[in-house]
Amino acid sequence: MKIKTVESFIGRLKLGIPLKMAGSLIETSDNLFIRIESDDGFVGWGEAASAPNMTGETPASMLGTARHLIPKIVGQDFLDVESFLNQLDKGIIGNNAAKSAIEMAFMDALARQKKVPLHELLGKKQRSHIPALWMIAGQGGIKDAEQALEKYQEGWRCFKVKAGMESPETDAKRTIEVLNALPKDAQVSADANRGYQLKDALSYLQLVSNHGLAFFEQPINPKNDDQWRSLSSASEIPIGVDESLSNIEKLEHFIADKLVHGGSFKAIKLGGVSRLFQACSSAHQAGFKINLACKVAETNIATSALLQIAAVLPEISWGISLTNLYLQDEYTLNPPLFAAGTATIPTGHGIGVEVNEELLRSTKVDEAKLF
């Protein structure tokens, strides 16, 4: 596919449902958007949320990386995604979030050119629907347990309680209240986003033990592997990683040394749709549990791309987090069908949704204020 033009900009998106994470309140998200158009008229869109504490990239650096790479791909003819990614890797080391947005746009355009859903470029379809995770983060002026039960009654079955915001005792009390409020068929996990010290994480684990917590994600920002081993051996609750799972080399290390039981897999960390799929496939073969996730808060562009990956993975036992649900506005004209806590995999060409380009461009941030 020969690339004719590439557009890049940072959009500032408002959350309709602000989220508390490790003590901070998230009300907006600055995301990189990429629009690729081929010489035969096929358009693809890609997206990556800014997460400096996860990828080391700010909105300004993501945009700068995109502007650095665009001249290296415009006018070039790529036979497949691997040749495209090789060109991006030659252009700059790391910067996986920016590369992810660019690769996502390429994959979207390539699948549209081939007149297939993006998942057909990855593997054999395993499912058409998937339950999504609802984040319980003290939002909306309602008690966590009440909110969880309300969502359960709407059809949700997977929940993630945000911890690391207060003391282990307070967070454990909130978590147990959610666990007690929900029927036994609900899957409840917790995520501290590195908000605890090791001793606090161990206290939390002891308090919530035997209450049915499915897994505990990224409780600490460890100084060494021994701290992961301490956590994993201290409780029967499986331990997962998110921010620490920053690239494929880290994944291989976690698997080889058996430090934790699973992790949260995001395109912005692993460098794109195809590399995220490859990482999940390797994790599955090793028995490493998978949570597929968008970063807070990405639109239905990134959500639809993630659903395309979900369509072909053998299993996703730790659920899927679709963060477009927390945004104030909808930026696609035909969003994926979503009902009773379950998302339907889009079946259209490419990522399967059409972007409301006028509305999305209205979110553009003044670039002079980024640098």
Tab-separated table of C-alpha atoms in Angstrom:
chain	number	residue	atom	x	y	z
A	1	MET	CA	0.000	0.000	0.000
A	2	LYS	CA	1.470	3.321	-1.052
A	3	ILE	CA	0.965	6.109	1.464
A	4	LYS	CA	-0.166	9.408	-0.029
A	5	THR	CA	-0.737	11.631	3.023
A	6	VAL	CA	-0.487	11.452	6.812
A	7	GLU	CA	-2.226	13.857	9.207
A	8	SER	CA	-1.281	14.081	12.882
A	9	PHE	CA	-2.644	16.089	15.809
A	10	ILE	CA	-3.251	15.996	19.542
A	11	GLY	CA	-6.879	16.024	20.641
A	12	ARG	CA	-7.980	16.904	24.163
A	13	LEU	CA	-10.968	14.766	25.115
A	14	LYS	CA	-13.310	15.391	28.014
A	15	LEU	CA	-14.416	12.555	30.259
A	16	GLY	CA	-18.108	12.403	31.005
A	17	ILE	CA	-17.260	10.181	33.969
A	18	PRO	CA	-14.040	11.399	35.686
A	19	LEU	CA	-11.895	8.612	37.129
A	20	LYS	CA	-9.741	8.497	40.252
A	21	MET	CA	-6.498	6.616	39.754
A	22	ALA	CA	-3.778	6.329	42.425
A	23	GLY	CA	-4.885	9.571	44.047
A	24	SER	CA	-5.371	11.751	40.956
A	25	LEU	CA	-8.643	12.710	39.281
A	26	ILE	CA	-8.615	12.308	35.494
A	27	GLU	CA	-11.029	14.667	33.721
A	28	THR	CA	-9.398	15.013	30.284
A	29	SER	CA	-7.145	12.931	28.053
A	30	ASP	CA	-4.638	14.213	25.488
A	31	ASN	CA	-4.473	11.702	22.623
A	32	LEU	CA	-2.431	11.477	19.425
A	33	PHE	CA	-4.543	10.937	16.301
A	34	ILE	CA	-3.169	9.778	12.956
A	35	ARG	CA	-5.000	9.761	9.622
A	36	ILE	CA	-3.332	7.857	6.764
A	37	GLU	CA	-4.628	7.982	3.196
A	38	SER	CA	-3.334	5.683	0.470
A	39	ASP	CA	-2.819	6.677	-3.143
A	40	ASP	CA	-5.884	4.613	-4.083
A	41	GLY	CA	-8.126	6.487	-1.645
A	42	PHE	CA	-8.290	4.222	1.424
A	43	VAL	CA	-8.261	6.030	4.772
A	44	GLY	CA	-7.146	4.623	8.105
A	45	TRP	CA	-7.205	6.144	11.582
A	46	GLY	CA	-5.034	5.438	14.612
A	47	GLU	CA	-4.934	6.706	18.178
A	48	ALA	CA	-2.779	6.627	21.293
A	49	ALA	CA	-3.485	8.202	24.676
A	50	SER	CA	-0.698	10.047	26.437
A	51	ALA	CA	0.661	8.101	29.424
A	52	PRO	CA	4.074	9.514	30.447
A	53	ASN	CA	4.228	7.315	33.559
A	54	MET	CA	3.683	4.221	31.415
A	55	THR	CA	5.484	4.841	28.116
A	56	GLY	CA	7.620	7.907	28.896
A	57	GLU	CA	5.863	9.864	26.149
A	58	THR	CA	4.086	13.190	26.572
A	59	PRO	CA	1.564	14.636	24.091
A	60	ALA	CA	4.330	16.864	22.747
A	61	SER	CA	6.817	14.027	22.328
A	62	MET	CA	4.226	11.772	20.661
A	63	LEU	CA	3.390	14.497	18.161
A	64	GLY	CA	7.075	15.232	17.657
A	65	THR	CA	7.766	11.550	16.998
A	66	ALA	CA	4.902	11.383	14.503
A	67	ARG	CA	6.172	14.464	12.660
A	68	HIS	CA	9.665	12.936	12.629
A	69	LEU	CA	8.419	9.658	11.138
A	70	ILE	CA	5.852	10.934	8.642
A	71	PRO	CA	8.404	12.011	5.974
A	72	LYS	CA	9.916	8.521	6.163
A	73	ILE	CA	6.640	6.797	5.204
A	74	VAL	CA	4.880	9.257	2.863
A	75	GLY	CA	5.320	8.140	-0.738
A	76	GLN	CA	6.551	4.705	0.308
A	77	ASP	CA	4.914	1.459	-0.801
A	78	PHE	CA	4.525	-1.191	1.906
A	79	LEU	CA	3.577	-4.793	1.196
A	80	ASP	CA	2.633	-5.663	4.775
A	81	VAL	CA	2.634	-4.403	8.342
A	82	GLU	CA	6.032	-5.911	9.163
A	83	SER	CA	7.780	-3.879	6.477
A	84	PHE	CA	5.911	-0.810	7.714
A	85	LEU	CA	6.966	-1.367	11.335
A	86	ASN	CA	10.555	-1.966	10.271
A	87	GLN	CA	10.555	1.457	8.644
A	88	LEU	CA	9.211	3.059	11.839
A	89	ASP	CA	11.853	1.264	13.916
A	90	LYS	CA	14.605	2.498	11.614
A	91	GLY	CA	13.330	6.026	12.064
A	92	ILE	CA	13.437	6.154	15.871
A	93	ILE	CA	14.119	3.909	18.861
A	94	GLY	CA	11.285	3.265	21.327
A	95	ASN	CA	8.387	5.744	21.354
A	96	ASN	CA	5.921	2.868	21.212
A	97	ALA	CA	2.785	4.933	21.834
A	98	ALA	CA	3.394	7.180	18.840
A	99	LYS	CA	4.318	4.174	16.701
A	100	SER	CA	1.157	2.433	17.882
A	101	ALA	CA	-1.096	5.231	16.593
A	102	ILE	CA	0.713	5.271	13.249
A	103	GLU	CA	0.662	1.485	12.866
A	104	MET	CA	-3.034	1.338	13.829
A	105	ALA	CA	-3.872	3.820	11.073
A	106	PHE	CA	-1.832	1.795	8.576
A	107	MET	CA	-3.531	-1.463	9.589
A	108	ASP	CA	-6.964	0.178	9.303
A	109	ALA	CA	-6.210	1.460	5.793
A	110	LEU	CA	-4.595	-1.833	4.717
A	111	ALA	CA	-7.574	-3.911	5.852
A	112	ARG	CA	-9.948	-1.504	4.082
A	113	GLN	CA	-7.909	-1.853	0.909
A	114	LYS	CA	-8.212	-5.633	1.209
A	115	LYS	CA	-11.946	-5.234	2.011
A	116	VAL	CA	-11.732	-7.257	5.246
A	117	PRO	CA	-12.110	-6.592	8.984
A	118	LEU	CA	-8.741	-5.925	10.568
A	119	HIS	CA	-8.869	-9.152	12.585
A	120	GLU	CA	-8.558	-11.175	9.364
A	121	LEU	CA	-5.018	-9.804	9.021
A	122	LEU	CA	-4.163	-11.297	12.427
A	123	GLY	CA	-5.697	-14.757	12.685
A	124	LYS	CA	-8.794	-16.932	12.906
A	125	LYS	CA	-11.861	-15.407	14.532
A	126	GLN	CA	-12.626	-16.939	17.937
A	127	ARG	CA	-15.582	-14.838	19.128
A	128	SER	CA	-18.091	-12.198	18.046
A	129	HIS	CA	-18.850	-10.762	21.498
A	130	ILE	CA	-16.844	-10.086	24.642
A	131	PRO	CA	-17.786	-8.882	28.162
A	132	ALA	CA	-16.075	-5.638	29.158
A	133	LEU	CA	-14.649	-4.472	32.478
A	134	TRP	CA	-16.279	-1.627	34.388
A	135	MET	CA	-13.895	0.441	36.522
A	136	ILE	CA	-15.000	1.239	40.063
A	137	ALA	CA	-13.102	4.393	40.974
A	138	GLY	CA	-15.206	6.435	43.388
A	139	GLN	CA	-16.865	8.326	40.556
A	140	GLY	CA	-20.334	9.761	40.172
A	141	GLY	CA	-21.103	10.535	43.826
A	142	ILE	CA	-22.360	7.003	44.476
A	143	LYS	CA	-20.881	4.369	46.780
A	144	ASP	CA	-18.676	1.845	45.008
A	145	ALA	CA	-20.752	-1.144	46.070
A	146	GLU	CA	-23.976	0.535	44.937
A	147	GLN	CA	-22.453	1.444	41.588
A	148	ALA	CA	-21.152	-2.091	41.069
A	149	LEU	CA	-24.537	-3.625	41.829
A	150	GLU	CA	-26.267	-1.127	39.538
A	151	LYS	CA	-23.912	-2.055	36.712
A	152	TYR	CA	-24.362	-5.762	37.437
A	153	GLN	CA	-28.112	-5.337	37.088
A	154	GLU	CA	-27.478	-3.673	33.705
A	155	GLY	CA	-25.634	-6.812	32.603
A	156	TRP	CA	-22.002	-6.149	33.530
A	157	ARG	CA	-20.089	-9.118	34.932
A	158	CYS	CA	-16.466	-7.884	35.082
A	159	PHE	CA	-15.295	-5.145	37.456
A	160	LYS	CA	-12.006	-3.547	38.466
A	161	VAL	CA	-11.756	-1.622	41.745
A	162	LYS	CA	-9.220	1.201	41.702
A	163	ALA	CA	-7.043	1.026	44.819
A	164	GLY	CA	-3.843	2.775	45.920
A	165	MET	CA	-5.776	5.996	46.513
A	166	GLU	CA	-6.062	5.776	50.298
A	167	SER	CA	-4.770	3.506	53.049
A	168	PRO	CA	-4.681	-0.268	52.441
A	169	GLU	CA	-7.358	-0.634	55.125
A	170	THR	CA	-9.714	1.868	53.476
A	171	ASP	CA	-9.128	0.459	49.986
A	172	ALA	CA	-9.618	-3.107	51.261
A	173	LYS	CA	-12.894	-2.108	52.913
A	174	ARG	CA	-14.145	-0.612	49.623
A	175	THR	CA	-13.038	-3.709	47.713
A	176	ILE	CA	-14.691	-6.142	50.123
A	177	GLU	CA	-17.920	-4.122	50.031
A	178	VAL	CA	-17.958	-4.458	46.228
A	179	LEU	CA	-17.194	-8.183	46.419
A	180	ASN	CA	-19.965	-8.731	48.980
A	181	ALA	CA	-22.489	-6.704	46.985
A	182	LEU	CA	-22.102	-8.725	43.793
A	183	PRO	CA	-23.323	-12.250	42.985
A	184	LYS	CA	-20.656	-14.946	42.706
A	185	ASP	CA	-20.676	-14.991	38.895
A	186	ALA	CA	-19.100	-11.506	38.805
A	187	GLN	CA	-15.337	-11.251	38.270
A	188	VAL	CA	-13.856	-8.551	40.509
A	189	SER	CA	-10.218	-7.464	40.317
A	190	ALA	CA	-8.292	-4.547	41.822
A	191	ASP	CA	-5.701	-2.149	40.409
A	192	ALA	CA	-3.464	0.113	42.502
A	193	ASN	CA	-1.591	1.762	39.591
A	194	ARG	CA	1.677	1.590	41.608
A	195	GLY	CA	0.027	3.471	44.462
A	196	TYR	CA	1.378	1.263	47.296
A	197	GLN	CA	4.695	0.537	48.916
A	198	LEU	CA	5.415	-3.175	49.293
A	199	LYS	CA	4.290	-3.304	52.939
A	200	ASP	CA	0.996	-1.592	52.029
A	201	ALA	CA	0.360	-4.005	49.167
A	202	LEU	CA	0.992	-6.960	51.460
A	203	SER	CA	-1.433	-5.505	54.030
A	204	TYR	CA	-4.099	-5.047	51.352
A	205	LEU	CA	-3.637	-8.615	50.127
A	206	GLN	CA	-3.975	-9.988	53.647
A	207	LEU	CA	-7.168	-7.999	54.263
A	208	VAL	CA	-8.918	-9.022	51.022
A	209	SER	CA	-7.742	-12.629	51.091
A	210	ASN	CA	-10.537	-15.254	50.932
A	211	HIS	CA	-13.084	-12.736	49.646
A	212	GLY	CA	-12.928	-13.843	45.992
A	213	LEU	CA	-10.724	-11.181	44.349
A	214	ALA	CA	-9.783	-12.448	40.861
A	215	PHE	CA	-6.414	-10.667	40.585
A	216	PHE	CA	-4.505	-7.616	41.865
A	217	GLU	CA	-2.902	-5.417	39.210
A	218	GLN	CA	0.278	-3.319	39.564
A	219	PRO	CA	0.154	-2.715	43.330
A	220	ILE	CA	3.702	-1.309	43.552
A	221	ASN	CA	6.505	0.321	41.594
A	222	PRO	CA	9.083	-2.350	42.473
A	223	LYS	CA	12.761	-1.646	42.985
A	224	ASN	CA	13.727	-5.219	42.086
A	225	ASP	CA	12.341	-8.597	41.098
A	226	ASP	CA	12.387	-9.823	44.693
A	227	GLN	CA	9.501	-7.489	45.493
A	228	TRP	CA	7.399	-9.108	42.767
A	229	ARG	CA	8.298	-12.514	44.178
A	230	SER	CA	7.285	-11.376	47.665
A	231	LEU	CA	3.882	-10.315	46.399
A	232	SER	CA	3.281	-13.395	44.283
A	233	SER	CA	4.188	-15.751	47.129
A	234	ALA	CA	2.280	-13.856	49.846
A	235	SER	CA	-1.237	-14.577	48.683
A	236	GLU	CA	-3.344	-16.925	46.645
A	237	ILE	CA	-4.658	-13.852	44.767
A	238	PRO	CA	-2.853	-13.710	41.394
A	239	ILE	CA	-0.642	-10.656	40.834
A	240	GLY	CA	-0.624	-8.793	37.514
A	241	VAL	CA	1.491	-6.047	35.958
A	242	ASP	CA	0.516	-3.015	33.917
A	243	GLU	CA	2.894	-0.042	33.981
A	244	SER	CA	5.854	-2.402	34.506
A	245	LEU	CA	4.919	-4.358	31.385
A	246	SER	CA	6.362	-1.647	29.166
A	247	ASN	CA	7.629	-3.634	26.152
A	248	ILE	CA	8.024	-7.146	24.750
A	249	GLU	CA	11.384	-7.625	26.510
A	250	LYS	CA	9.743	-6.943	29.872
A	251	LEU	CA	7.031	-9.477	29.042
A	252	GLU	CA	9.628	-12.121	28.239
A	253	HIS	CA	11.369	-11.373	31.540
A	254	PHE	CA	8.170	-11.668	33.602
A	255	ILE	CA	7.305	-14.957	31.911
A	256	ALA	CA	10.781	-16.529	32.046
A	257	ASP	CA	11.353	-15.657	35.715
A	258	LYS	CA	7.749	-16.430	36.730
A	259	LEU	CA	7.494	-13.189	38.688
A	260	VAL	CA	3.739	-12.646	38.324
A	261	HIS	CA	0.699	-14.429	36.935
A	262	GLY	CA	-0.437	-12.090	34.166
A	263	GLY	CA	-0.635	-8.553	32.890
A	264	SER	CA	-2.478	-5.730	31.206
A	265	PHE	CA	-1.657	-5.562	27.486
A	266	LYS	CA	-1.940	-2.175	25.758
A	267	ALA	CA	-1.056	-1.153	22.212
A	268	ILE	CA	0.671	2.029	23.440
A	269	LYS	CA	3.176	-0.067	25.413
A	270	LEU	CA	3.892	-2.715	22.792
A	271	GLY	CA	3.991	-0.580	19.663
A	272	GLY	CA	0.813	-1.322	17.751
A	273	VAL	CA	-1.996	-3.707	16.931
A	274	SER	CA	0.110	-6.430	15.356
A	275	ARG	CA	2.764	-6.424	18.084
A	276	LEU	CA	0.106	-6.432	20.786
A	277	PHE	CA	-1.440	-9.491	19.162
A	278	GLN	CA	1.951	-11.218	18.962
A	279	ALA	CA	2.678	-10.432	22.626
A	280	CYS	CA	-0.697	-11.798	23.732
A	281	SER	CA	-0.172	-14.944	21.676
A	282	SER	CA	3.203	-15.552	23.346
A	283	ALA	CA	1.702	-14.885	26.773
A	284	HIS	CA	-1.122	-17.352	26.174
A	285	GLN	CA	1.296	-20.092	25.158
A	286	ALA	CA	3.200	-19.535	28.409
A	287	GLY	CA	0.074	-19.592	30.586
A	288	PHE	CA	0.432	-15.877	31.379
A	289	LYS	CA	-3.011	-14.338	31.986
A	290	ILE	CA	-4.208	-11.562	29.677
A	291	ASN	CA	-6.126	-8.371	30.305
A	292	LEU	CA	-6.621	-6.412	27.068
A	293	ALA	CA	-6.917	-2.690	27.696
A	294	CYS	CA	-7.168	0.765	26.225
A	295	LYS	CA	-5.563	3.589	28.168
A	296	VAL	CA	-7.874	6.073	29.857
A	297	ALA	CA	-9.405	7.521	27.854
A	298	GLU	CA	-9.266	6.472	24.213
A	299	THR	CA	-12.073	6.788	21.663
A	300	ASN	CA	-13.791	4.112	19.624
A	301	ILE	CA	-10.870	4.259	17.201
A	302	ALA	CA	-8.549	2.521	19.683
A	303	THR	CA	-11.463	0.584	21.184
A	304	SER	CA	-12.438	-0.896	17.823
A	305	ALA	CA	-8.834	-1.824	17.070
A	306	LEU	CA	-8.611	-3.576	20.447
A	307	LEU	CA	-11.846	-5.450	19.739
A	308	GLN	CA	-10.321	-6.671	16.471
A	309	ILE	CA	-7.510	-8.247	18.516
A	310	ALA	CA	-10.019	-9.675	20.982
A	311	ALA	CA	-11.760	-11.402	18.083
A	312	VAL	CA	-8.806	-13.694	17.395
A	313	LEU	CA	-7.145	-14.396	20.761
A	314	PRO	CA	-7.709	-17.918	22.166
A	315	GLU	CA	-8.594	-16.576	25.625
A	316	ILE	CA	-8.761	-13.295	27.560
A	317	SER	CA	-9.342	-14.579	31.070
A	318	TRP	CA	-8.675	-11.251	32.811
A	319	GLY	CA	-11.130	-9.296	30.664
A	320	ILE	CA	-11.033	-6.297	28.368
A	321	SER	CA	-11.090	-2.615	29.362
A	322	LEU	CA	-12.819	-0.301	26.866
A	323	THR	CA	-12.260	3.230	28.076
A	324	ASN	CA	-14.293	5.081	25.426
A	325	LEU	CA	-17.268	4.437	27.714
A	326	TYR	CA	-16.035	7.162	30.078
A	327	LEU	CA	-15.755	9.900	27.421
A	328	GLN	CA	-18.245	12.743	27.147
A	329	ASP	CA	-18.581	12.556	23.353
A	330	GLU	CA	-18.716	9.874	20.662
A	331	TYR	CA	-16.213	10.406	17.836
A	332	THR	CA	-17.339	7.688	15.429
A	333	LEU	CA	-20.470	7.616	13.290
A	334	ASN	CA	-21.159	3.903	13.846
A	335	PRO	CA	-19.738	2.917	17.243
A	336	PRO	CA	-19.449	-0.775	18.098
A	337	LEU	CA	-22.650	-2.253	19.452
A	338	PHE	CA	-22.541	-2.360	23.221
A	339	ALA	CA	-25.274	-3.699	25.482
A	340	ALA	CA	-25.561	-5.252	28.937
A	341	GLY	CA	-21.825	-4.935	29.551
A	342	THR	CA	-20.918	-6.810	26.367
A	343	ALA	CA	-19.260	-5.441	23.226
A	344	THR	CA	-19.833	-6.796	19.728
A	345	ILE	CA	-16.752	-7.122	17.515
A	346	PRO	CA	-17.161	-4.703	14.555
A	347	THR	CA	-17.514	-6.564	11.251
A	348	GLY	CA	-16.923	-3.723	8.792
A	349	HIS	CA	-13.720	-3.255	6.831
A	350	GLY	CA	-10.638	-2.096	8.742
A	351	ILE	CA	-11.262	-1.382	12.419
A	352	GLY	CA	-14.943	-1.419	11.526
A	353	VAL	CA	-16.011	2.130	12.435
A	354	GLU	CA	-16.175	5.427	10.557
A	355	VAL	CA	-14.641	8.483	12.212
A	356	ASN	CA	-16.612	11.698	12.710
A	357	GLU	CA	-13.691	13.695	11.354
A	358	GLU	CA	-15.214	17.134	11.904
A	359	LEU	CA	-15.971	16.467	15.565
A	360	LEU	CA	-12.623	14.810	16.191
A	361	ARG	CA	-10.693	17.726	14.651
A	362	SER	CA	-12.628	20.120	16.886
A	363	THR	CA	-10.685	18.657	19.845
A	364	LYS	CA	-7.299	19.778	18.438
A	365	VAL	CA	-4.963	21.324	20.982
A	366	ASP	CA	-3.007	24.463	20.069
A	367	GLU	CA	0.397	22.954	19.311
A	368	ALA	CA	2.205	26.020	20.646
A	369	LYS	CA	0.858	25.124	24.096
A	370	LEU	CA	2.249	21.588	23.946
A	371	PHE	CA	5.910	22.523	23.777
